[in-house]
């Protein structure tokens, strides 16, 4: 397994950042022709999503819908220090890890899927950990 780490600075409290090209570059540099690319976000108020980027309004819709499901002013028990319970719950719904195929030395995602880092309590500096396995 090869490990890599990306640092992604975010600029808003909530935003979706397309990280597909950065991850695909790591895959290409790894020299792995066929294998798996594991992606893990080591945070509890950020997450990963797979969706379309051709229309940027799709991910805005996803984040807006999450905010309606889990509003910032909702009733939560987690109120210590940071007052960000909505971000914790939204991150739990999205998840913080995914595995993708590597084929012909590149991510094999299909035509429309892109990989997004979802910032839910920014702005912060976020990490994306990447593990690449051959075979
Ligand atoms: Zn918190």
PDB file of C-alpha atoms and ligand atoms in Angstrom:
ATOM      1  CA  UNK A   1       0.000   0.000   0.000  1.00  0.00           C
ATOM      2  CA  UNK A   2       1.291   3.463  -0.918  1.00  0.00           C
ATOM      3  CA  UNK A   3       0.108   6.353   1.258  1.00  0.00           C
ATOM      4  CA  UNK A   4      -0.292   9.968   0.224  1.00  0.00           C
ATOM      5  CA  UNK A   5      -1.761  13.009   1.891  1.00  0.00           C
ATOM      6  CA  UNK A   6      -3.371  16.101   0.414  1.00  0.00           C
ATOM      7  CA  UNK A   7      -3.984  19.329   2.308  1.00  0.00           C
ATOM      8  CA  UNK A   8      -7.068  21.224   1.177  1.00  0.00           C
ATOM      9  CA  UNK A   9      -7.712  24.679   2.644  1.00  0.00           C
ATOM     10  CA  UNK A  10     -11.403  25.559   2.685  1.00  0.00           C
ATOM     11  CA  UNK A  11     -12.780  29.082   2.531  1.00  0.00           C
ATOM     12  CA  UNK A  12     -16.396  28.849   3.707  1.00  0.00           C
ATOM     13  CA  UNK A  13     -18.341  27.215   6.523  1.00  0.00           C
ATOM     14  CA  UNK A  14     -19.981  24.803   4.091  1.00  0.00           C
ATOM     15  CA  UNK A  15     -18.742  23.994   0.626  1.00  0.00           C
ATOM     16  CA  UNK A  16     -18.060  21.112  -1.729  1.00  0.00           C
ATOM     17  CA  UNK A  17     -14.611  21.059  -3.325  1.00  0.00           C
ATOM     18  CA  UNK A  18     -13.960  18.848  -6.339  1.00  0.00           C
ATOM     19  CA  UNK A  19     -10.754  16.948  -5.490  1.00  0.00           C
ATOM     20  CA  UNK A  20     -10.965  14.413  -8.323  1.00  0.00           C
ATOM     21  CA  UNK A  21      -8.105  15.803 -10.403  1.00  0.00           C
ATOM     22  CA  UNK A  22      -5.764  16.030  -7.395  1.00  0.00           C
ATOM     23  CA  UNK A  23      -6.493  12.431  -6.427  1.00  0.00           C
ATOM     24  CA  UNK A  24      -6.215  11.235 -10.024  1.00  0.00           C
ATOM     25  CA  UNK A  25      -2.793  12.914 -10.249  1.00  0.00           C
ATOM     26  CA  UNK A  26      -1.647  10.992  -7.165  1.00  0.00           C
ATOM     27  CA  UNK A  27      -2.902   7.766  -8.754  1.00  0.00           C
ATOM     28  CA  UNK A  28      -1.111   8.545 -12.026  1.00  0.00           C
ATOM     29  CA  UNK A  29       2.148   9.365 -10.181  1.00  0.00           C
ATOM     30  CA  UNK A  30       1.947   6.126  -8.201  1.00  0.00           C
ATOM     31  CA  UNK A  31       2.539   4.061 -11.330  1.00  0.00           C
ATOM     32  CA  UNK A  32      -0.282   1.712 -10.362  1.00  0.00           C
ATOM     33  CA  UNK A  33      -1.913   0.292 -13.488  1.00  0.00           C
ATOM     34  CA  UNK A  34      -4.684  -1.718 -11.801  1.00  0.00           C
ATOM     35  CA  UNK A  35      -5.750  -1.577  -8.182  1.00  0.00           C
ATOM     36  CA  UNK A  36      -7.777   0.252  -5.590  1.00  0.00           C
ATOM     37  CA  UNK A  37      -7.654   3.833  -4.351  1.00  0.00           C
ATOM     38  CA  UNK A  38      -8.864   4.239  -0.787  1.00  0.00           C
ATOM     39  CA  UNK A  39      -9.717   7.750   0.335  1.00  0.00           C
ATOM     40  CA  UNK A  40     -10.203   8.748   3.954  1.00  0.00           C
ATOM     41  CA  UNK A  41     -10.913  12.179   5.424  1.00  0.00           C
ATOM     42  CA  UNK A  42      -9.534  12.222   8.996  1.00  0.00           C
ATOM     43  CA  UNK A  43     -12.118  14.660  10.312  1.00  0.00           C
ATOM     44  CA  UNK A  44     -15.508  14.581  12.066  1.00  0.00           C
ATOM     45  CA  UNK A  45     -17.040  17.692  10.481  1.00  0.00           C
ATOM     46  CA  UNK A  46     -15.922  17.118   6.887  1.00  0.00           C
ATOM     47  CA  UNK A  47     -16.906  14.290   4.572  1.00  0.00           C
ATOM     48  CA  UNK A  48     -16.688  12.806   1.099  1.00  0.00           C
ATOM     49  CA  UNK A  49     -19.341  12.743  -1.574  1.00  0.00           C
ATOM     50  CA  UNK A  50     -19.491  11.392  -5.097  1.00  0.00           C
ATOM     51  CA  UNK A  51     -21.640  13.286  -7.532  1.00  0.00           C
ATOM     52  CA  UNK A  52     -21.744  15.384 -10.675  1.00  0.00           C
ATOM     53  CA  UNK A  53     -19.595  18.461 -11.233  1.00  0.00           C
ATOM     54  CA  UNK A  54     -20.732  19.314 -14.766  1.00  0.00           C
ATOM     55  CA  UNK A  55     -23.586  21.240 -13.192  1.00  0.00           C
ATOM     56  CA  UNK A  56     -22.098  22.842 -10.035  1.00  0.00           C
ATOM     57  CA  UNK A  57     -25.607  23.437  -8.712  1.00  0.00           C
ATOM     58  CA  UNK A  58     -25.942  19.709  -7.961  1.00  0.00           C
ATOM     59  CA  UNK A  59     -23.575  19.828  -5.001  1.00  0.00           C
ATOM     60  CA  UNK A  60     -25.104  23.099  -3.830  1.00  0.00           C
ATOM     61  CA  UNK A  61     -28.461  21.292  -3.842  1.00  0.00           C
ATOM     62  CA  UNK A  62     -26.935  18.401  -1.869  1.00  0.00           C
ATOM     63  CA  UNK A  63     -25.488  20.719   0.792  1.00  0.00           C
ATOM     64  CA  UNK A  64     -28.674  22.804   0.938  1.00  0.00           C
ATOM     65  CA  UNK A  65     -30.798  19.692   1.367  1.00  0.00           C
ATOM     66  CA  UNK A  66     -28.487  18.409   4.108  1.00  0.00           C
ATOM     67  CA  UNK A  67     -28.880  21.758   5.867  1.00  0.00           C
ATOM     68  CA  UNK A  68     -32.661  21.438   5.729  1.00  0.00           C
ATOM     69  CA  UNK A  69     -32.487  17.888   7.092  1.00  0.00           C
ATOM     70  CA  UNK A  70     -29.966  18.824   9.782  1.00  0.00           C
ATOM     71  CA  UNK A  71     -30.345  22.556  10.449  1.00  0.00           C
ATOM     72  CA  UNK A  72     -27.724  24.618  12.266  1.00  0.00           C
ATOM     73  CA  UNK A  73     -30.345  25.815  14.775  1.00  0.00           C
ATOM     74  CA  UNK A  74     -31.760  22.332  15.470  1.00  0.00           C
ATOM     75  CA  UNK A  75     -31.982  20.643  18.872  1.00  0.00           C
ATOM     76  CA  UNK A  76     -28.702  18.883  19.671  1.00  0.00           C
ATOM     77  CA  UNK A  77     -26.916  17.631  22.778  1.00  0.00           C
ATOM     78  CA  UNK A  78     -23.430  18.465  21.462  1.00  0.00           C
ATOM     79  CA  UNK A  79     -23.053  22.068  22.519  1.00  0.00           C
ATOM     80  CA  UNK A  80     -19.601  22.017  24.100  1.00  0.00           C
ATOM     81  CA  UNK A  81     -17.176  24.663  22.852  1.00  0.00           C
ATOM     82  CA  UNK A  82     -17.687  24.590  19.139  1.00  0.00           C
ATOM     83  CA  UNK A  83     -21.491  24.573  18.688  1.00  0.00           C
ATOM     84  CA  UNK A  84     -21.244  22.584  15.463  1.00  0.00           C
ATOM     85  CA  UNK A  85     -23.535  19.605  16.036  1.00  0.00           C
ATOM     86  CA  UNK A  86     -25.148  20.087  12.637  1.00  0.00           C
ATOM     87  CA  UNK A  87     -21.765  19.564  10.959  1.00  0.00           C
ATOM     88  CA  UNK A  88     -21.115  16.366  12.945  1.00  0.00           C
ATOM     89  CA  UNK A  89     -24.504  14.890  11.969  1.00  0.00           C
ATOM     90  CA  UNK A  90     -24.184  15.915   8.317  1.00  0.00           C
ATOM     91  CA  UNK A  91     -20.689  14.378   8.165  1.00  0.00           C
ATOM     92  CA  UNK A  92     -22.060  11.153   9.644  1.00  0.00           C
ATOM     93  CA  UNK A  93     -24.717  11.003   6.929  1.00  0.00           C
ATOM     94  CA  UNK A  94     -22.229  11.535   4.089  1.00  0.00           C
ATOM     95  CA  UNK A  95     -19.398   9.352   5.417  1.00  0.00           C
ATOM     96  CA  UNK A  96     -15.665  10.003   5.414  1.00  0.00           C
ATOM     97  CA  UNK A  97     -14.229   7.213   3.274  1.00  0.00           C
ATOM     98  CA  UNK A  98     -14.648   5.702  -0.166  1.00  0.00           C
ATOM     99  CA  UNK A  99     -12.845   3.165  -2.345  1.00  0.00           C
ATOM    100  CA  UNK A 100     -12.454   3.560  -6.093  1.00  0.00           C
ATOM    101  CA  UNK A 101     -11.103   1.425  -8.905  1.00  0.00           C
ATOM    102  CA  UNK A 102      -7.809   2.153 -10.636  1.00  0.00           C
ATOM    103  CA  UNK A 103      -7.697   1.022 -14.239  1.00  0.00           C
ATOM    104  CA  UNK A 104      -5.081   1.811 -16.892  1.00  0.00           C
ATOM    105  CA  UNK A 105      -3.222   3.933 -14.343  1.00  0.00           C
ATOM    106  CA  UNK A 106      -6.108   6.310 -13.612  1.00  0.00           C
ATOM    107  CA  UNK A 107      -9.174   6.539 -11.422  1.00  0.00           C
ATOM    108  CA  UNK A 108     -11.998   4.623 -13.092  1.00  0.00           C
ATOM    109  CA  UNK A 109     -15.051   6.625 -12.072  1.00  0.00           C
ATOM    110  CA  UNK A 110     -17.378   6.655 -15.053  1.00  0.00           C
ATOM    111  CA  UNK A 111     -18.493   9.668 -17.037  1.00  0.00           C
ATOM    112  CA  UNK A 112     -20.220  11.869 -14.454  1.00  0.00           C
ATOM    113  CA  UNK A 113     -19.028  10.896 -10.977  1.00  0.00           C
ATOM    114  CA  UNK A 114     -16.550  13.244  -9.329  1.00  0.00           C
ATOM    115  CA  UNK A 115     -15.121  13.136  -5.808  1.00  0.00           C
ATOM    116  CA  UNK A 116     -15.903  16.024  -3.473  1.00  0.00           C
ATOM    117  CA  UNK A 117     -14.453  17.000  -0.141  1.00  0.00           C
ATOM    118  CA  UNK A 118     -17.435  18.411   1.743  1.00  0.00           C
ATOM    119  CA  UNK A 119     -16.538  21.078   4.259  1.00  0.00           C
ATOM    120  CA  UNK A 120     -19.302  21.312   6.861  1.00  0.00           C
ATOM    121  CA  UNK A 121     -17.715  23.515   9.540  1.00  0.00           C
ATOM    122  CA  UNK A 122     -15.061  25.634   7.874  1.00  0.00           C
ATOM    123  CA  UNK A 123     -13.058  27.411   6.978  1.00  0.00           C
ATOM    124  CA  UNK A 124     -10.251  25.057   8.006  1.00  0.00           C
ATOM    125  CA  UNK A 125      -7.282  23.210   6.605  1.00  0.00           C
ATOM    126  CA  UNK A 126      -8.454  19.695   5.771  1.00  0.00           C
ATOM    127  CA  UNK A 127      -6.541  16.523   5.013  1.00  0.00           C
ATOM    128  CA  UNK A 128      -7.378  13.851   2.491  1.00  0.00           C
ATOM    129  CA  UNK A 129      -5.502  10.588   3.054  1.00  0.00           C
ATOM    130  CA  UNK A 130      -5.046   8.316   0.051  1.00  0.00           C
ATOM    131  CA  UNK A 131      -4.027   4.672   0.103  1.00  0.00           C
ATOM    132  CA  UNK A 132      -3.233   2.960  -3.186  1.00  0.00           C
ATOM    133  CA  UNK A 133      -3.059  -0.793  -3.459  1.00  0.00           C
ATOM    134  CA  UNK A 134      -2.067  -2.770  -6.531  1.00  0.00           C
ATOM    135  CA  UNK A 135      -3.784  -5.800  -7.938  1.00  0.00           C
TER     136      UNK A 135
HETATM  137 ZN1  LIG B   1     -18.092  19.631  17.735  1.00  0.00          ZN
END
